[in-house]
CSV table of C-alpha atoms and ligand atoms in Angstrom, one decimal:
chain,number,residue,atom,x,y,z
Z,1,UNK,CA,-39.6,0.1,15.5
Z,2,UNK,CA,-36.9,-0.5,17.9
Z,3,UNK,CA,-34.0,-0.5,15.8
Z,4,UNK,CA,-32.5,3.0,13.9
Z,5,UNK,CA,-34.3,3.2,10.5
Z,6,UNK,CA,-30.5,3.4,8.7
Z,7,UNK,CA,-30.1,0.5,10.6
Z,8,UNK,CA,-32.9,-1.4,9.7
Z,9,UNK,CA,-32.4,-0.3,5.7
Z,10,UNK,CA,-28.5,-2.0,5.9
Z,11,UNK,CA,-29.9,-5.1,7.8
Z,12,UNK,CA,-32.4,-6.1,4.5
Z,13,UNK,CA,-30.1,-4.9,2.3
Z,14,UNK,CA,-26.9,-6.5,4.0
Z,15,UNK,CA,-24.1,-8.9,2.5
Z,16,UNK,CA,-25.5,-11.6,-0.1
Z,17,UNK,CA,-22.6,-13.3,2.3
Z,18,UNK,CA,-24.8,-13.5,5.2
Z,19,UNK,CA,-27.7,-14.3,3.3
Z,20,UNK,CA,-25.8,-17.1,1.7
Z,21,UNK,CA,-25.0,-18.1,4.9
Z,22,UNK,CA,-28.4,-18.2,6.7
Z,23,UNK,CA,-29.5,-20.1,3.6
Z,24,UNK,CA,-26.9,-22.4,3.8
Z,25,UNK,CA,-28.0,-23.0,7.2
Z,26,UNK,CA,-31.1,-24.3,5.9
Z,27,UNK,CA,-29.6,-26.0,3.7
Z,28,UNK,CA,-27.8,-28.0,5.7
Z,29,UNK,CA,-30.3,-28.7,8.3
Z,30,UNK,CA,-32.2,-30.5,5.8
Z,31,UNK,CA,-29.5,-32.4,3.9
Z,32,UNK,CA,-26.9,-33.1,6.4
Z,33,UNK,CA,-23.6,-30.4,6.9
Z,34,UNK,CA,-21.2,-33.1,5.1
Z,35,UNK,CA,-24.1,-33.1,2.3
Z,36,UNK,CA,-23.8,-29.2,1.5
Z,37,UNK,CA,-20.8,-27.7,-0.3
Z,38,UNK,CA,-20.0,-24.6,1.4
Z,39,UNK,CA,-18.0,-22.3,-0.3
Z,40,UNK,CA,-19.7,-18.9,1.0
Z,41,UNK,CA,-17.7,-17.3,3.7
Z,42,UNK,CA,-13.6,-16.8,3.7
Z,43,UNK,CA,-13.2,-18.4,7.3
Z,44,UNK,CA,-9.8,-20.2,6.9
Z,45,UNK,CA,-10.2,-24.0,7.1
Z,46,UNK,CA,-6.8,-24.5,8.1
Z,47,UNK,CA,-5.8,-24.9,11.2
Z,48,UNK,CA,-3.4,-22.7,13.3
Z,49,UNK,CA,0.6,-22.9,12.9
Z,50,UNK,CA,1.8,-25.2,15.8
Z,51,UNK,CA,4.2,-22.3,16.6
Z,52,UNK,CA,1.1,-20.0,17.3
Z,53,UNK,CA,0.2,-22.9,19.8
Z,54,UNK,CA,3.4,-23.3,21.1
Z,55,UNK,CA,3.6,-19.5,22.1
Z,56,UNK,CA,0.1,-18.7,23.2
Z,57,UNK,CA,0.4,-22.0,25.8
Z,58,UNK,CA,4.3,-20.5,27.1
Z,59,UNK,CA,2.5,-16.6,27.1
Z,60,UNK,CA,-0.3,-18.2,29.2
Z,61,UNK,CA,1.5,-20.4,31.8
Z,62,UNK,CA,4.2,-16.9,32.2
Z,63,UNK,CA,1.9,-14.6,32.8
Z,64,UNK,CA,2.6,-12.6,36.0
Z,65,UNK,CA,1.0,-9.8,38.2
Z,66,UNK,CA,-0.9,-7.2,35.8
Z,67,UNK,CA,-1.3,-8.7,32.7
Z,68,UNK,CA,-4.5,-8.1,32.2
Z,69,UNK,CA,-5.0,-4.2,32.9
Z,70,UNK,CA,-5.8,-1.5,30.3
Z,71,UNK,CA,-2.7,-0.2,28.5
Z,72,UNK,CA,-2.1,2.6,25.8
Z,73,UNK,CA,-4.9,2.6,22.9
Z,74,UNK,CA,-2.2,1.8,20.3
Z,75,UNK,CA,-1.1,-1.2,22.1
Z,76,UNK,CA,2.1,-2.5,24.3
Z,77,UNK,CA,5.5,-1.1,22.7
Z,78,UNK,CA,7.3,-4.6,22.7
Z,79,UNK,CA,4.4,-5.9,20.2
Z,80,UNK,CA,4.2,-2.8,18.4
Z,81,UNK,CA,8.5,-2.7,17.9
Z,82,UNK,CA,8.4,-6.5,16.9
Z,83,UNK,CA,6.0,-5.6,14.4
Z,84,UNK,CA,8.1,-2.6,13.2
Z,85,UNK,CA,10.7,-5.0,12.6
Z,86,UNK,CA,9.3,-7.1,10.5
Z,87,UNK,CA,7.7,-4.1,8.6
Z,88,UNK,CA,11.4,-2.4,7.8
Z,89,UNK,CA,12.0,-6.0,5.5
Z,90,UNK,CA,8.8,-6.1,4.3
Z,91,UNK,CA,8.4,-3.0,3.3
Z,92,UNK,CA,11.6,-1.7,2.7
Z,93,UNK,CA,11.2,1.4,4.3
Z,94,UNK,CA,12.2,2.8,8.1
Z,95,UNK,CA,9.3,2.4,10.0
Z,96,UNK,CA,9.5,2.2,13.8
Z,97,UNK,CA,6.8,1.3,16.8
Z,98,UNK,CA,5.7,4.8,16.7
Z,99,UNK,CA,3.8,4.2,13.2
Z,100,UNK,CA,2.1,1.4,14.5
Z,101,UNK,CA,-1.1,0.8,16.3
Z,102,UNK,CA,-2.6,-2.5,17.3
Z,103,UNK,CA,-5.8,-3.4,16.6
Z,104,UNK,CA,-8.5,-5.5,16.6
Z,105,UNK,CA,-8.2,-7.2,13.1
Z,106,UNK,CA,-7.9,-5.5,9.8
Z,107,UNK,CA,-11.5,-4.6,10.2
Z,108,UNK,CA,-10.9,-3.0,13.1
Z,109,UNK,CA,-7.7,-0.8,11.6
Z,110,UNK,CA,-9.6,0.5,8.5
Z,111,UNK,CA,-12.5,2.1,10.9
Z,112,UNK,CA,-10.0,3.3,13.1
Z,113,UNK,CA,-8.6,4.3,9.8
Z,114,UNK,CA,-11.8,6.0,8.3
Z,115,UNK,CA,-13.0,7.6,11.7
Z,116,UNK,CA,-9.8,9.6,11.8
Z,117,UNK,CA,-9.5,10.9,8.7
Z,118,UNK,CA,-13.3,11.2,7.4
Z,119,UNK,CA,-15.0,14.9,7.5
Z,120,UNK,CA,-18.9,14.2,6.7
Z,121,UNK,CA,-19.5,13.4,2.8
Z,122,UNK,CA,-15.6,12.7,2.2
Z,123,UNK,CA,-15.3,10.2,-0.4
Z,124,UNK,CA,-13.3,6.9,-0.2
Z,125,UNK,CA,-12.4,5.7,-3.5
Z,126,UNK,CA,-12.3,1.6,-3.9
Z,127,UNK,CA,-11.5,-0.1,-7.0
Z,128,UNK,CA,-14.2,-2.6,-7.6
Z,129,UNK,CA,-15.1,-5.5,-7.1
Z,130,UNK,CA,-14.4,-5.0,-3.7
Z,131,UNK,CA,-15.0,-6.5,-0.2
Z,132,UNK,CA,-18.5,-5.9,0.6
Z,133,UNK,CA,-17.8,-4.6,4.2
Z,134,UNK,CA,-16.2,-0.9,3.1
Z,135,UNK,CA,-19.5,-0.1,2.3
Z,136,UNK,CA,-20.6,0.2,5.7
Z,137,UNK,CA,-17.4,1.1,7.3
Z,138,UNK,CA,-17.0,4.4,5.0
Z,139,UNK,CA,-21.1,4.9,5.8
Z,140,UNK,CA,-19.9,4.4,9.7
Z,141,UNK,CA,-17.6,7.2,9.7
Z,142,UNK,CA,-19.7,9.9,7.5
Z,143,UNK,CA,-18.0,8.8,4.3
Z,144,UNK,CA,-19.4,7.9,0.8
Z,145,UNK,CA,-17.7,4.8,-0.8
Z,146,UNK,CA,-17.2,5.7,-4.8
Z,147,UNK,CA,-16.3,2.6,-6.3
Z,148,UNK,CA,-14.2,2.5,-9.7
Z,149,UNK,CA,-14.8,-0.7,-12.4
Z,150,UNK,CA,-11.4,-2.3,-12.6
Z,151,UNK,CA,-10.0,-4.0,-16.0
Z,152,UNK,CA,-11.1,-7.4,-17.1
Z,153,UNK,CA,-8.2,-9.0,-15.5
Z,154,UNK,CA,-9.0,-7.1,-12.4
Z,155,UNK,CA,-5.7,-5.3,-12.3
Z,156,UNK,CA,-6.2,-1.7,-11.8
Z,157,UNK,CA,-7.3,1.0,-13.7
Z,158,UNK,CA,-5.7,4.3,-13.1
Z,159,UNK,CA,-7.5,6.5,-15.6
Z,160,UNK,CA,-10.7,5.4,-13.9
Z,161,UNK,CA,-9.2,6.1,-10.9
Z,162,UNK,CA,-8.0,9.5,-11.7
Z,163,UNK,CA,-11.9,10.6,-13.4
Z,164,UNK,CA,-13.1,9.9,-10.3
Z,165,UNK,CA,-11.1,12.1,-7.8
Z,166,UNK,CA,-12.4,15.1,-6.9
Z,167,UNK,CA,-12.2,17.3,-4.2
Z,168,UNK,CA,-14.7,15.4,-1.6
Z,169,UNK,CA,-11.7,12.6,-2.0
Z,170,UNK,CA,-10.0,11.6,1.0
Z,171,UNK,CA,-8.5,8.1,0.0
Z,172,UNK,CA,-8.1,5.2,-2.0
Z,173,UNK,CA,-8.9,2.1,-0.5
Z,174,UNK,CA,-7.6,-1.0,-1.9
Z,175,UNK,CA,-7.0,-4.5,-0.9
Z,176,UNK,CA,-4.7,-6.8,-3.1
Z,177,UNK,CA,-4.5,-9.6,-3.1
Z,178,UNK,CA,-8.0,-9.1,-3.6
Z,179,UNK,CA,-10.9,-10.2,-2.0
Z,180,UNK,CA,-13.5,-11.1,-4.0
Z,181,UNK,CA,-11.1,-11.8,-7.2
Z,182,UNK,CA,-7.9,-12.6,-5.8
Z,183,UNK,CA,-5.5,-10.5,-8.1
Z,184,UNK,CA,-2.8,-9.3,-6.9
Z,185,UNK,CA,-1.7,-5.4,-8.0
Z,186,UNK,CA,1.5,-5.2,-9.4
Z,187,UNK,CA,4.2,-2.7,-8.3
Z,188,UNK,CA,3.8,-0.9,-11.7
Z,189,UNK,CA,0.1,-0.2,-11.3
Z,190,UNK,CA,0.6,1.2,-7.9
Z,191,UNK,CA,3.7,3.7,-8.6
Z,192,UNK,CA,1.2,4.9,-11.6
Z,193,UNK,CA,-1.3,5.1,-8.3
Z,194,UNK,CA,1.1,6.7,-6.1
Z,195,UNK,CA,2.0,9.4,-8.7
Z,196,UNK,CA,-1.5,10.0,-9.3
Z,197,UNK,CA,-2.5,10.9,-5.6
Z,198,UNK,CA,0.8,12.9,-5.7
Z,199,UNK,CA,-0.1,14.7,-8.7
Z,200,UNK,CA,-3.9,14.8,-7.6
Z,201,UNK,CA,-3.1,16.3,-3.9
Z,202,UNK,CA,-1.2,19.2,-5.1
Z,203,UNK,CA,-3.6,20.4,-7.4
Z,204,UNK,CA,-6.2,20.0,-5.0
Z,205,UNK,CA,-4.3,21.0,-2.0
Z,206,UNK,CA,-5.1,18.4,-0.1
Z,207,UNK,CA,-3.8,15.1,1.3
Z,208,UNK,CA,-5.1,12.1,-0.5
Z,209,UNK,CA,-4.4,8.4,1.6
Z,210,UNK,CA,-3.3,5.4,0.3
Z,211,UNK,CA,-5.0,3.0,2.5
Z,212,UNK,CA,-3.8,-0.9,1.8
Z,213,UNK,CA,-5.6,-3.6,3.2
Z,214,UNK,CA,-3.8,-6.4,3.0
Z,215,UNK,CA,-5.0,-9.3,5.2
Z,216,UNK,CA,-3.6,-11.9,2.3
Z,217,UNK,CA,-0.3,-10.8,1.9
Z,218,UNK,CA,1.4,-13.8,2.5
Z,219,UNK,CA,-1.2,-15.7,0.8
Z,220,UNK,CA,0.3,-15.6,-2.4
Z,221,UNK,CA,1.4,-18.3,-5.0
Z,222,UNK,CA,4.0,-19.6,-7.5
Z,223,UNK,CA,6.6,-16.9,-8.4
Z,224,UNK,CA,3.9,-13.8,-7.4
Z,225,UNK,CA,4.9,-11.4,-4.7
Z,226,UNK,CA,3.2,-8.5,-3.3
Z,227,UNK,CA,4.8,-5.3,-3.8
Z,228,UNK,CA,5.6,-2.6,-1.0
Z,229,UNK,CA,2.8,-0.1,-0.6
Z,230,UNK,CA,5.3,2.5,1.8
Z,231,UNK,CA,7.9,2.2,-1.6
Z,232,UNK,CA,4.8,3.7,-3.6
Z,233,UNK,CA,3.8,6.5,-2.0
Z,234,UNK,CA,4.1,8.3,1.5
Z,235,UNK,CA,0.6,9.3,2.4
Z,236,UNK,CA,0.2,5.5,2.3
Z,237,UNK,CA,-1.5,3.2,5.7
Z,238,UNK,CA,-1.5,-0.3,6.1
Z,239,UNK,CA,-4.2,-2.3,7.5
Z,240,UNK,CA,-4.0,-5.8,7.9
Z,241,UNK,CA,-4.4,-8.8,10.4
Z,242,UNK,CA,-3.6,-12.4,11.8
Z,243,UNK,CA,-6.6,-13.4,10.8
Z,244,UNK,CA,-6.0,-15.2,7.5
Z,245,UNK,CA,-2.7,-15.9,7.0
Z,246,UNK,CA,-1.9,-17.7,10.7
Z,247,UNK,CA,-5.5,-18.7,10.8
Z,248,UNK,CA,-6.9,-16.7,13.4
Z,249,UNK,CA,-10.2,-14.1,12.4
Z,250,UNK,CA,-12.2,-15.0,15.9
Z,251,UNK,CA,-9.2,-13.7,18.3
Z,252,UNK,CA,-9.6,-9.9,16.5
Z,253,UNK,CA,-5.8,-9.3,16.0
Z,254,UNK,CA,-4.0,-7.1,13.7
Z,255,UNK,CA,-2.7,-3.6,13.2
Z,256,UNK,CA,-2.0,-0.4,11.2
Z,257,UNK,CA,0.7,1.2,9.8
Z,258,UNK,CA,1.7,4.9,8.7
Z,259,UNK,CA,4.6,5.3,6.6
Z,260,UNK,CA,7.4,6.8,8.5
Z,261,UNK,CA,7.1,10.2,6.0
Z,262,UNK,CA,3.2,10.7,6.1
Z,263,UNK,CA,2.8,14.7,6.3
Z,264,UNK,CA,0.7,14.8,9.5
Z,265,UNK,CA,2.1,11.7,10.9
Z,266,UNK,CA,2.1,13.1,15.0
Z,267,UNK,CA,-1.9,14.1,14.3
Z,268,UNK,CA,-3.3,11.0,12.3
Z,269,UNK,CA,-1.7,8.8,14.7
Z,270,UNK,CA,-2.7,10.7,17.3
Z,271,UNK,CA,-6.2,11.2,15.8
Z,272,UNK,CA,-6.2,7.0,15.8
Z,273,UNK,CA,-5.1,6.4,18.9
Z,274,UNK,CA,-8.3,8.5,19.8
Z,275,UNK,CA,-10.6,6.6,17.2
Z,276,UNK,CA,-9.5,3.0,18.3
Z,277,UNK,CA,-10.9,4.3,22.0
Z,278,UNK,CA,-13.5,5.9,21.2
Z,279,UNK,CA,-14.6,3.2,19.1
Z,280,UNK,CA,-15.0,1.1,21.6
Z,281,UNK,CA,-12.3,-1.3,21.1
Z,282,UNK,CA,-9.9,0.8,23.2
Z,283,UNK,CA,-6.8,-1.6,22.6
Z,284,UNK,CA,-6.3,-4.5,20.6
Z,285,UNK,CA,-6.5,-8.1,23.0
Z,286,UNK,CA,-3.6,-7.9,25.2
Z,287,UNK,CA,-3.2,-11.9,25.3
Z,288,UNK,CA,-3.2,-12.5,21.4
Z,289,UNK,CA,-0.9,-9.1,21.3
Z,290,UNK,CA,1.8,-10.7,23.3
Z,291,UNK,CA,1.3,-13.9,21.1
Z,292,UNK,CA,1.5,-12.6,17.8
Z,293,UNK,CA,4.9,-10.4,18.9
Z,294,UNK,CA,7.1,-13.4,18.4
Z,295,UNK,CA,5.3,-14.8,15.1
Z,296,UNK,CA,6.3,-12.2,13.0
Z,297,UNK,CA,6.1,-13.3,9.3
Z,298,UNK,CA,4.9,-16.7,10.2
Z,299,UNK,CA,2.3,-18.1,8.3
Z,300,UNK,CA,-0.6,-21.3,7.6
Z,301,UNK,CA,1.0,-23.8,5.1
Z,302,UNK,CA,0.7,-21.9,2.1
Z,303,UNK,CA,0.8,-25.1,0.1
Z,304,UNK,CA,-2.2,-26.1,1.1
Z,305,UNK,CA,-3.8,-23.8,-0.4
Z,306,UNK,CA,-2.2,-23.7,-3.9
Z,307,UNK,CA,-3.4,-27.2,-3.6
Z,308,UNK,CA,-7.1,-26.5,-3.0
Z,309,UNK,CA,-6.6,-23.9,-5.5
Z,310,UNK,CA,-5.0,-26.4,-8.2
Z,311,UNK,CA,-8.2,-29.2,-7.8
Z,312,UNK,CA,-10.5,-26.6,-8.5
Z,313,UNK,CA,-9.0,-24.0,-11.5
Z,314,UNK,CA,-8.4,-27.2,-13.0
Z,315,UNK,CA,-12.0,-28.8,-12.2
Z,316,UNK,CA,-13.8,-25.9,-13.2
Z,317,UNK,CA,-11.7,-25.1,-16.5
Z,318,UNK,CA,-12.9,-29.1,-17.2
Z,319,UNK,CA,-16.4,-27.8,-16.6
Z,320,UNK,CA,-16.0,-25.1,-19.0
Z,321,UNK,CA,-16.1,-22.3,-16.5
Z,322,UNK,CA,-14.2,-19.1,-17.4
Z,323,UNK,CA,-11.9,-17.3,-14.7
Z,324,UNK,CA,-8.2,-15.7,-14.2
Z,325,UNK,CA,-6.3,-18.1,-12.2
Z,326,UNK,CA,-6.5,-15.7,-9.3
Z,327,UNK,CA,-2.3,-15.6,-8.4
Z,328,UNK,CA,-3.2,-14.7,-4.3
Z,329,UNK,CA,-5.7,-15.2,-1.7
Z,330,UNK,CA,-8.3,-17.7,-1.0
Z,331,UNK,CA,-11.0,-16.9,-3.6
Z,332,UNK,CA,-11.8,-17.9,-7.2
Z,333,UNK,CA,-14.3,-15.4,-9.4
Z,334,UNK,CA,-15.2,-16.5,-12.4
Z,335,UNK,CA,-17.6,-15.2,-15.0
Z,336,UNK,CA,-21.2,-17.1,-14.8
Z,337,UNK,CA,-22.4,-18.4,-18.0
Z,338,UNK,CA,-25.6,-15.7,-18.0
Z,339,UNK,CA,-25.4,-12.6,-17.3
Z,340,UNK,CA,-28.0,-12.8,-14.2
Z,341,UNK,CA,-25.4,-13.9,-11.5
Z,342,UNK,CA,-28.0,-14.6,-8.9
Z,343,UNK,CA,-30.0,-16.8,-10.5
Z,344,UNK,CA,-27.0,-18.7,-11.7
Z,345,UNK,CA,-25.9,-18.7,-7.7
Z,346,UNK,CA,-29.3,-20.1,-7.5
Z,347,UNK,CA,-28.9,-22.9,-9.7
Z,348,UNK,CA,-25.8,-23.7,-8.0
Z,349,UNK,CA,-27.8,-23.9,-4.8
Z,350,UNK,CA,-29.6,-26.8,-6.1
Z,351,UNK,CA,-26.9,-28.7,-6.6
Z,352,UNK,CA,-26.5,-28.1,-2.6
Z,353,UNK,CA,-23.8,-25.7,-3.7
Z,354,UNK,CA,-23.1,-22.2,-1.5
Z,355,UNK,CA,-21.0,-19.5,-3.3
Z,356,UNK,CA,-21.9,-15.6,-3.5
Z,357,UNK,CA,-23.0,-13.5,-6.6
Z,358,UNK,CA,-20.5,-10.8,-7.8
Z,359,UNK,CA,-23.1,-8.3,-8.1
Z,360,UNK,CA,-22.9,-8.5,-4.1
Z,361,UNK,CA,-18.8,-7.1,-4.3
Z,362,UNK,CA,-20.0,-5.0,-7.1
Z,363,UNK,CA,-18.9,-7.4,-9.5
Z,364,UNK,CA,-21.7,-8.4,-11.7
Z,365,UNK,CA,-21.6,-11.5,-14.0
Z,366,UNK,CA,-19.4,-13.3,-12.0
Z,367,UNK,CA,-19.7,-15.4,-8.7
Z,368,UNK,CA,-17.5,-16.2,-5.4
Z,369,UNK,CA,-15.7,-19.4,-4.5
Z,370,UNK,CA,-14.1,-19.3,-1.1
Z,371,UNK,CA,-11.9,-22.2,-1.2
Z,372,UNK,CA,-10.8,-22.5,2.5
Z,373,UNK,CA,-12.1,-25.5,2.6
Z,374,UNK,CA,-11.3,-29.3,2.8
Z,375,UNK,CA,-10.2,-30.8,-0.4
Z,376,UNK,CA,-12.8,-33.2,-0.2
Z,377,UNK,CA,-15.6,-30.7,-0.2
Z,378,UNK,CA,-14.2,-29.4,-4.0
Z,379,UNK,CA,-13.9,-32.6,-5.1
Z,380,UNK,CA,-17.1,-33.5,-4.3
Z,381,UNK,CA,-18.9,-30.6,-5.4
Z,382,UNK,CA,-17.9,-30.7,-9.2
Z,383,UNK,CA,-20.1,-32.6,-10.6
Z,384,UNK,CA,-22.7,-30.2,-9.1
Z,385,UNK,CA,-20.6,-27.2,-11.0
Z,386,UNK,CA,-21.0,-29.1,-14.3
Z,387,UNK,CA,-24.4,-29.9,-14.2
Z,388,UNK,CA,-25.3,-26.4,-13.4
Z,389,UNK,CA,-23.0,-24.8,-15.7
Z,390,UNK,CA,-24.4,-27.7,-18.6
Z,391,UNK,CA,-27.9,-26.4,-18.1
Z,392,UNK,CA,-27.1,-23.2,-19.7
Z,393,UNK,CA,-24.6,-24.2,-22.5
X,1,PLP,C1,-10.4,-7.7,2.2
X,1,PLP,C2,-10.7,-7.9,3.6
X,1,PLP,N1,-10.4,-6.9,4.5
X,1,PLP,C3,-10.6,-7.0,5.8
X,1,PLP,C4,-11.2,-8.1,6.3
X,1,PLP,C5,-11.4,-8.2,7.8
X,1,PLP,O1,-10.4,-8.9,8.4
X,1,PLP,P1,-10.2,-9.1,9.9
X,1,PLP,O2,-10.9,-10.4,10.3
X,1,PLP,O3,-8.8,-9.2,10.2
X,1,PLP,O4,-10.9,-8.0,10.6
X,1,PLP,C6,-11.5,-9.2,5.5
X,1,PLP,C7,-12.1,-10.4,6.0
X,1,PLP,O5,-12.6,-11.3,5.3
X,1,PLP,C8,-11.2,-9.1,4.1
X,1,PLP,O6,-11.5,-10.1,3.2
């Protein structure tokens, strides 16, 4: 045995994504790549803004004496005050470079997150489905993720929510727009939320986080908007990142934010400064740091997207699939047509197609679509979607 036994369990029984993938692999190895209709993994197709080139070939050619030494854990103070910035419109509340922390990605800010704040067997409450990944980072830091079934629609359900505080609970984790279902919370739902923790904390007598991870912000479509999580409630953190909405997940860029009336704001930021070095990250990339300063609120060509996601609602509603046309992100989840998600994923996979079971986001009965991809790869693969979804009508 040379791996931890805990490791080795969460290795066989890790992502259906990466499974997916490795099959894919396979897949495509024996058909040909253009061949295989890969729809598995939520790595943005789209290429970089051309500001975002623009900027990281003028940060490279000025870069002077000392550019590349360690720096504070939270990251350089021009970045961190650009990002403030733009957080004070965005959010509509005062925040300043002292509530942010720079890190590496959004993945990256949640376990700085979760290391700070998690006492042994602290629970972390996530409205499900969820992104498969919180699973391991709440395990990571001595937490137990409780997940909570949301409504049909996926919007969020704040008795469920409530019955399942108690007093292990230490946050509630969500991430809207959502990954895998794409909905979008509105600002209704989460003032219910935000009075709920409120409520919640004081009879407990503890401090109960709001932690938003929002990596898909700006990926949003038609009139929808995504409401302010520091006008909700003030024991609230952001985490979010470059990755998705400029198109940039392998530089590990992004950051967190504490509202600017969090009760122990001085010791949680402190207490993340601490987890983002210990960690082993230490800082966030200095390069891509002093490249995304200038970028604030910049973004991929939305469009694009609402166009990929126009071919295939309307494909698959031809196909007779059933879904909630998912109003932000990249990702489609609609209901298979048996209840046994993976062996309907299956089928699809003999049709050469690669999406992910719900029961794998703790969403069962349903399936993944990541549609990051090139048109021509969801215009292709429909007929495959109605062949398999015609063999169980
Ligand atoms: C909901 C959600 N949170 C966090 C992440 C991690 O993002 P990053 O690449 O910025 O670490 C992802 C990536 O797919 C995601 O979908």
């Amino acid at each position: 045995m040379t791996v931890a036994k805990h490791i080795k369990t969460k290795i066989s029984g890790s992502s259906w994504i990466r499974k997916m993938f490795e099959e894919g692999a396979l897949l495509k190895a024996e058909h040909g790549v253009d061949n295989v209709f890969d729809f598995s993994l939520g790595n943005p197709n789209l290429e970089p803004p051309e500001k975002f080139r623009k900027v990281l070939n003028d940060t490279v050619i000025s870069l002077a004496g000392g550019d590349h030494r360690y720096m504070s854990n939270i990251g350089y103070p021009h970045v961190r005050r650009s990002v403030a910035e733009y957080l004070r419109k965005e959010q509509r509340v005062e925040v300043t470079e002292n509530e942010v922390i720079m890190t590496c990605g959004a993945a990256g800010a949640l376990n700085v997150i979760l290391k700070a704040i998690l006492d042994p067997g602290d629970e972390v409450i996530a409205p499900a489905p969820y992104f498969v990944e919180y699973q391991f980072y709440a395990d990571n830091h001595g937490g137990i993720l409780k997940t909570v079934a949301t409504k049909p629609d996926f919007s969020l359900d704040i008795d469920g929510i409530s019955a399942a505080i108690t007093e292990k609970t230490k946050a509630v984790l969500i991430n809207s727009p959502n990954n895998p279902t794409g909905q979008v919370y509105s600002e209704e739902s989460l003032k219910e939320l935000g009075a709920l923790l409120t409520d919640k904390g004081k009879r407990l007598n503890r401090t109960l986080y709001l932690i938003s991870d929002e990596p898909y912000r700006k990926i949003v479509y038609e009139e929808c908007t995504v409401p302010s999580i520091f006008d909700t409630y003030k024991e609230s953190i952001i985490a979010t990142s470059y990755s998705k909405d400029i198109s940039i997940p392998g530089e590990r860029i992004g950051y967190l934010a504490v509202h600017p009336e969090a009760s122990f704001k001085e010791e949680l930021i402190g207490g993340m400064s601490l987890a983002n070095r210990i960690l082993g990250f230490v800082n966030a990339p200095a390069l891509m740091q002093r490249v995304v300063a200038p970028l604030q609120g910049v973004s991929v060509d939305i469009s694009a997207y609402a166009r990929k996601r126009e071919l295939l609602c309307n494909g698959l509603k031809d196909c007779g699939y059933d879904f909630i046309k998912p109003p932000g992100a990249f990702y489609l989840f609609p209901k298979t047509p048996v209840p046994d998600d993976v062996k309907f994923v299956k089928e699809l996979q003999k049709e050469l197609i690669l999406t992910v079971p719900g029961s794998g986001f703790g969403g069962p009965g349903h399936f993944r679509i990541a549609y990051c991809v090139e048109d021509k790869t969801i215009i292709n693969a429909l007929p495959g979607f109605r062949r398999a979804m015609e063999k169980f009508r």
